[in-house]
């Protein structure tokens, strides 16, 4: 599901006037910067961009996003401008309760982001896949007592509709 959200959000941004206002970037570079940011938001941070607050954005920019760019990648220098345009686009098309805080966080964390990319300190790392949820309770058999505590067999109580 996150992959679909990333594709839809990227396409919506690339079609916006905010993306066209970012001077000096080819559409492929805009796409790559936007997809890196959205991948970090959805897959690594676990939040939609509209749900981020300033602290989330600072952590995302300093801790996770630099890993998506090589130290000699020229696009990294332009990522803060792309993110500013993306946040402006997002503010027009979604309810972003922390919009002002996000802009302040972007301004504060941009230098730290660029320094992490240049130094290569973040390193290239693949996002960690999420482990599937495993229910810890033992499986209830048809003839076992119902877990609600009624004293009836499961098949006569809560299992009758199953």
PDB file of C-alpha atoms in Angstrom:
ATOM      1  CA  UNK A   1       0.000   0.000   0.000  1.00  0.00           C
ATOM      2  CA  UNK A   2       2.836   2.417   0.778  1.00  0.00           C
ATOM      3  CA  UNK A   3       4.244   1.945  -2.722  1.00  0.00           C
ATOM      4  CA  UNK A   4       0.950   3.056  -4.232  1.00  0.00           C
ATOM      5  CA  UNK A   5       0.749   6.075  -1.914  1.00  0.00           C
ATOM      6  CA  UNK A   6       4.311   7.043  -2.851  1.00  0.00           C
ATOM      7  CA  UNK A   7       3.504   6.844  -6.558  1.00  0.00           C
ATOM      8  CA  UNK A   8       0.253   8.819  -6.229  1.00  0.00           C
ATOM      9  CA  UNK A   9       1.779  11.525  -4.029  1.00  0.00           C
ATOM     10  CA  UNK A  10       4.779  11.865  -6.347  1.00  0.00           C
ATOM     11  CA  UNK A  11       2.574  12.148  -9.444  1.00  0.00           C
ATOM     12  CA  UNK A  12       0.362  14.747  -7.776  1.00  0.00           C
ATOM     13  CA  UNK A  13       3.405  16.812  -6.806  1.00  0.00           C
ATOM     14  CA  UNK A  14       5.019  16.560 -10.239  1.00  0.00           C
ATOM     15  CA  UNK A  15       1.798  17.819 -11.837  1.00  0.00           C
ATOM     16  CA  UNK A  16       1.602  20.819  -9.504  1.00  0.00           C
ATOM     17  CA  UNK A  17       2.752  24.363 -10.114  1.00  0.00           C
ATOM     18  CA  UNK A  18       5.073  24.041  -7.121  1.00  0.00           C
ATOM     19  CA  UNK A  19       7.134  21.391  -8.903  1.00  0.00           C
ATOM     20  CA  UNK A  20       7.378  23.589 -11.994  1.00  0.00           C
ATOM     21  CA  UNK A  21       8.586  26.469  -9.804  1.00  0.00           C
ATOM     22  CA  UNK A  22      11.672  24.524  -8.697  1.00  0.00           C
ATOM     23  CA  UNK A  23      14.155  25.948 -11.200  1.00  0.00           C
ATOM     24  CA  UNK A  24      17.033  23.985 -12.643  1.00  0.00           C
ATOM     25  CA  UNK A  25      15.788  20.466 -12.029  1.00  0.00           C
ATOM     26  CA  UNK A  26      14.749  17.932 -14.612  1.00  0.00           C
ATOM     27  CA  UNK A  27      11.516  16.016 -13.951  1.00  0.00           C
ATOM     28  CA  UNK A  28      13.510  12.842 -13.296  1.00  0.00           C
ATOM     29  CA  UNK A  29      15.519  14.585 -10.564  1.00  0.00           C
ATOM     30  CA  UNK A  30      12.353  15.995  -9.006  1.00  0.00           C
ATOM     31  CA  UNK A  31      10.834  12.532  -9.062  1.00  0.00           C
ATOM     32  CA  UNK A  32      13.881  10.937  -7.439  1.00  0.00           C
ATOM     33  CA  UNK A  33      14.061  13.530  -4.649  1.00  0.00           C
ATOM     34  CA  UNK A  34      10.328  13.350  -3.981  1.00  0.00           C
ATOM     35  CA  UNK A  35      10.251   9.543  -4.006  1.00  0.00           C
ATOM     36  CA  UNK A  36      13.216   9.378  -1.600  1.00  0.00           C
ATOM     37  CA  UNK A  37      11.416  11.692   0.831  1.00  0.00           C
ATOM     38  CA  UNK A  38       8.099   9.853   0.541  1.00  0.00           C
ATOM     39  CA  UNK A  39       9.778   6.446   0.896  1.00  0.00           C
ATOM     40  CA  UNK A  40      11.350   7.595   4.135  1.00  0.00           C
ATOM     41  CA  UNK A  41       8.015   9.003   5.338  1.00  0.00           C
ATOM     42  CA  UNK A  42       5.855   5.996   4.557  1.00  0.00           C
ATOM     43  CA  UNK A  43       8.209   3.010   4.756  1.00  0.00           C
ATOM     44  CA  UNK A  44      10.830   4.022   7.309  1.00  0.00           C
ATOM     45  CA  UNK A  45       9.090   6.622   9.467  1.00  0.00           C
ATOM     46  CA  UNK A  46       5.596   5.098   9.200  1.00  0.00           C
ATOM     47  CA  UNK A  47       3.681   8.350   8.682  1.00  0.00           C
ATOM     48  CA  UNK A  48       2.047  10.196   5.827  1.00  0.00           C
ATOM     49  CA  UNK A  49       3.749  13.546   5.118  1.00  0.00           C
ATOM     50  CA  UNK A  50       0.639  15.487   6.162  1.00  0.00           C
ATOM     51  CA  UNK A  51       0.821  13.853   9.610  1.00  0.00           C
ATOM     52  CA  UNK A  52       4.425  14.820  10.332  1.00  0.00           C
ATOM     53  CA  UNK A  53       5.313  17.426  12.912  1.00  0.00           C
ATOM     54  CA  UNK A  54       8.469  19.514  13.101  1.00  0.00           C
ATOM     55  CA  UNK A  55      10.342  17.042  15.267  1.00  0.00           C
ATOM     56  CA  UNK A  56       9.489  14.204  12.892  1.00  0.00           C
ATOM     57  CA  UNK A  57      10.713  16.177   9.886  1.00  0.00           C
ATOM     58  CA  UNK A  58      13.992  17.129  11.572  1.00  0.00           C
ATOM     59  CA  UNK A  59      14.656  13.518  12.546  1.00  0.00           C
ATOM     60  CA  UNK A  60      13.704  12.288   9.104  1.00  0.00           C
ATOM     61  CA  UNK A  61      16.001  14.811   7.386  1.00  0.00           C
ATOM     62  CA  UNK A  62      18.992  14.205   9.629  1.00  0.00           C
ATOM     63  CA  UNK A  63      18.700  10.487  10.369  1.00  0.00           C
ATOM     64  CA  UNK A  64      17.040   8.755   7.415  1.00  0.00           C
ATOM     65  CA  UNK A  65      16.976  10.819   4.227  1.00  0.00           C
ATOM     66  CA  UNK A  66      20.774  11.287   3.850  1.00  0.00           C
ATOM     67  CA  UNK A  67      21.140   7.521   3.340  1.00  0.00           C
ATOM     68  CA  UNK A  68      19.299   7.861   0.027  1.00  0.00           C
ATOM     69  CA  UNK A  69      21.974  10.105  -1.505  1.00  0.00           C
ATOM     70  CA  UNK A  70      25.641   9.483  -2.235  1.00  0.00           C
ATOM     71  CA  UNK A  71      28.195  12.024  -0.944  1.00  0.00           C
ATOM     72  CA  UNK A  72      28.934  13.213  -4.494  1.00  0.00           C
ATOM     73  CA  UNK A  73      25.267  13.361  -5.562  1.00  0.00           C
ATOM     74  CA  UNK A  74      24.526  16.869  -6.885  1.00  0.00           C
ATOM     75  CA  UNK A  75      20.800  16.378  -6.326  1.00  0.00           C
ATOM     76  CA  UNK A  76      21.320  16.367  -2.540  1.00  0.00           C
ATOM     77  CA  UNK A  77      22.108  20.102  -2.642  1.00  0.00           C
ATOM     78  CA  UNK A  78      18.667  20.772  -4.131  1.00  0.00           C
ATOM     79  CA  UNK A  79      16.626  18.463  -1.911  1.00  0.00           C
ATOM     80  CA  UNK A  80      15.737  21.210   0.620  1.00  0.00           C
ATOM     81  CA  UNK A  81      14.266  23.324  -2.223  1.00  0.00           C
ATOM     82  CA  UNK A  82      12.309  20.323  -3.514  1.00  0.00           C
ATOM     83  CA  UNK A  83      10.998  19.602  -0.014  1.00  0.00           C
ATOM     84  CA  UNK A  84       9.972  23.235   0.456  1.00  0.00           C
ATOM     85  CA  UNK A  85       8.033  23.035  -2.807  1.00  0.00           C
ATOM     86  CA  UNK A  86       6.514  19.692  -1.768  1.00  0.00           C
ATOM     87  CA  UNK A  87       5.389  21.116   1.587  1.00  0.00           C
ATOM     88  CA  UNK A  88       3.837  24.116  -0.183  1.00  0.00           C
ATOM     89  CA  UNK A  89       2.005  21.729  -2.524  1.00  0.00           C
ATOM     90  CA  UNK A  90       0.890  19.597   0.398  1.00  0.00           C
ATOM     91  CA  UNK A  91      -0.405  22.646   2.246  1.00  0.00           C
ATOM     92  CA  UNK A  92      -2.685  23.493  -0.672  1.00  0.00           C
ATOM     93  CA  UNK A  93      -4.079  19.998  -1.192  1.00  0.00           C
ATOM     94  CA  UNK A  94      -4.320  18.510   2.296  1.00  0.00           C
ATOM     95  CA  UNK A  95      -5.013  19.601   5.828  1.00  0.00           C
ATOM     96  CA  UNK A  96      -1.562  19.977   7.350  1.00  0.00           C
ATOM     97  CA  UNK A  97      -2.027  21.038  10.953  1.00  0.00           C
ATOM     98  CA  UNK A  98       1.710  21.488  11.546  1.00  0.00           C
ATOM     99  CA  UNK A  99       2.526  23.383   8.323  1.00  0.00           C
ATOM    100  CA  UNK A 100       4.317  26.296  10.001  1.00  0.00           C
ATOM    101  CA  UNK A 101       6.264  23.957  12.256  1.00  0.00           C
ATOM    102  CA  UNK A 102       7.262  21.829   9.249  1.00  0.00           C
ATOM    103  CA  UNK A 103       8.633  24.869   7.428  1.00  0.00           C
ATOM    104  CA  UNK A 104      10.661  25.907  10.470  1.00  0.00           C
ATOM    105  CA  UNK A 105      11.996  22.382  10.873  1.00  0.00           C
ATOM    106  CA  UNK A 106      12.991  22.261   7.205  1.00  0.00           C
ATOM    107  CA  UNK A 107      14.896  25.527   7.588  1.00  0.00           C
ATOM    108  CA  UNK A 108      16.636  24.298  10.755  1.00  0.00           C
ATOM    109  CA  UNK A 109      17.550  20.813   9.499  1.00  0.00           C
ATOM    110  CA  UNK A 110      18.609  21.576   5.913  1.00  0.00           C
ATOM    111  CA  UNK A 111      22.231  22.322   6.817  1.00  0.00           C
ATOM    112  CA  UNK A 112      22.503  19.204   8.978  1.00  0.00           C
ATOM    113  CA  UNK A 113      21.015  17.128   6.133  1.00  0.00           C
ATOM    114  CA  UNK A 114      23.555  18.476   3.638  1.00  0.00           C
ATOM    115  CA  UNK A 115      26.420  17.909   6.073  1.00  0.00           C
ATOM    116  CA  UNK A 116      25.368  14.284   6.659  1.00  0.00           C
ATOM    117  CA  UNK A 117      25.173  13.671   2.913  1.00  0.00           C
ATOM    118  CA  UNK A 118      28.560  15.294   2.210  1.00  0.00           C
ATOM    119  CA  UNK A 119      30.311  13.423   5.004  1.00  0.00           C
ATOM    120  CA  UNK A 120      28.764  10.098   4.034  1.00  0.00           C
ATOM    121  CA  UNK A 121      28.057   9.533   7.736  1.00  0.00           C
ATOM    122  CA  UNK A 122      24.562   8.243   7.088  1.00  0.00           C
ATOM    123  CA  UNK A 123      25.789   5.433   4.846  1.00  0.00           C
ATOM    124  CA  UNK A 124      23.650   3.639   2.333  1.00  0.00           C
ATOM    125  CA  UNK A 125      21.145   1.401   4.025  1.00  0.00           C
ATOM    126  CA  UNK A 126      18.094  -0.388   2.833  1.00  0.00           C
ATOM    127  CA  UNK A 127      14.882   0.156   4.767  1.00  0.00           C
ATOM    128  CA  UNK A 128      14.175  -2.592   7.257  1.00  0.00           C
ATOM    129  CA  UNK A 129      11.150  -4.653   6.245  1.00  0.00           C
ATOM    130  CA  UNK A 130       8.449  -4.761   8.863  1.00  0.00           C
ATOM    131  CA  UNK A 131       7.902  -8.088  10.569  1.00  0.00           C
ATOM    132  CA  UNK A 132       4.414  -9.524  10.142  1.00  0.00           C
ATOM    133  CA  UNK A 133       2.101  -9.404  13.143  1.00  0.00           C
ATOM    134  CA  UNK A 134       1.927 -12.735  14.971  1.00  0.00           C
ATOM    135  CA  UNK A 135      -0.937 -13.248  17.397  1.00  0.00           C
ATOM    136  CA  UNK A 136       0.390 -14.678  20.662  1.00  0.00           C
ATOM    137  CA  UNK A 137      -2.782 -16.411  21.873  1.00  0.00           C
ATOM    138  CA  UNK A 138      -3.233 -20.139  21.488  1.00  0.00           C
ATOM    139  CA  UNK A 139      -5.738 -21.279  18.892  1.00  0.00           C
ATOM    140  CA  UNK A 140      -9.156 -22.041  20.308  1.00  0.00           C
ATOM    141  CA  UNK A 141     -10.728 -25.356  19.310  1.00  0.00           C
ATOM    142  CA  UNK A 142     -14.450 -25.854  18.667  1.00  0.00           C
ATOM    143  CA  UNK A 143     -14.925 -27.938  21.811  1.00  0.00           C
ATOM    144  CA  UNK A 144     -12.768 -25.774  24.101  1.00  0.00           C
ATOM    145  CA  UNK A 145     -14.465 -23.514  26.646  1.00  0.00           C
ATOM    146  CA  UNK A 146     -15.221 -20.082  25.197  1.00  0.00           C
ATOM    147  CA  UNK A 147     -12.684 -17.400  26.061  1.00  0.00           C
ATOM    148  CA  UNK A 148     -15.439 -14.989  27.198  1.00  0.00           C
ATOM    149  CA  UNK A 149     -15.852 -16.964  30.435  1.00  0.00           C
ATOM    150  CA  UNK A 150     -19.470 -18.055  29.897  1.00  0.00           C
ATOM    151  CA  UNK A 151     -18.659 -21.713  30.568  1.00  0.00           C
ATOM    152  CA  UNK A 152     -20.156 -22.793  27.223  1.00  0.00           C
ATOM    153  CA  UNK A 153     -18.227 -24.513  24.491  1.00  0.00           C
ATOM    154  CA  UNK A 154     -16.816 -22.124  21.894  1.00  0.00           C
ATOM    155  CA  UNK A 155     -18.980 -23.661  19.156  1.00  0.00           C
ATOM    156  CA  UNK A 156     -22.162 -22.898  21.166  1.00  0.00           C
ATOM    157  CA  UNK A 157     -21.113 -19.373  22.237  1.00  0.00           C
ATOM    158  CA  UNK A 158     -18.989 -17.001  20.148  1.00  0.00           C
ATOM    159  CA  UNK A 159     -18.115 -19.624  17.546  1.00  0.00           C
ATOM    160  CA  UNK A 160     -21.657 -20.328  16.412  1.00  0.00           C
ATOM    161  CA  UNK A 161     -21.448 -17.733  13.617  1.00  0.00           C
ATOM    162  CA  UNK A 162     -17.972 -18.790  12.487  1.00  0.00           C
TER     163      UNK A 162
END
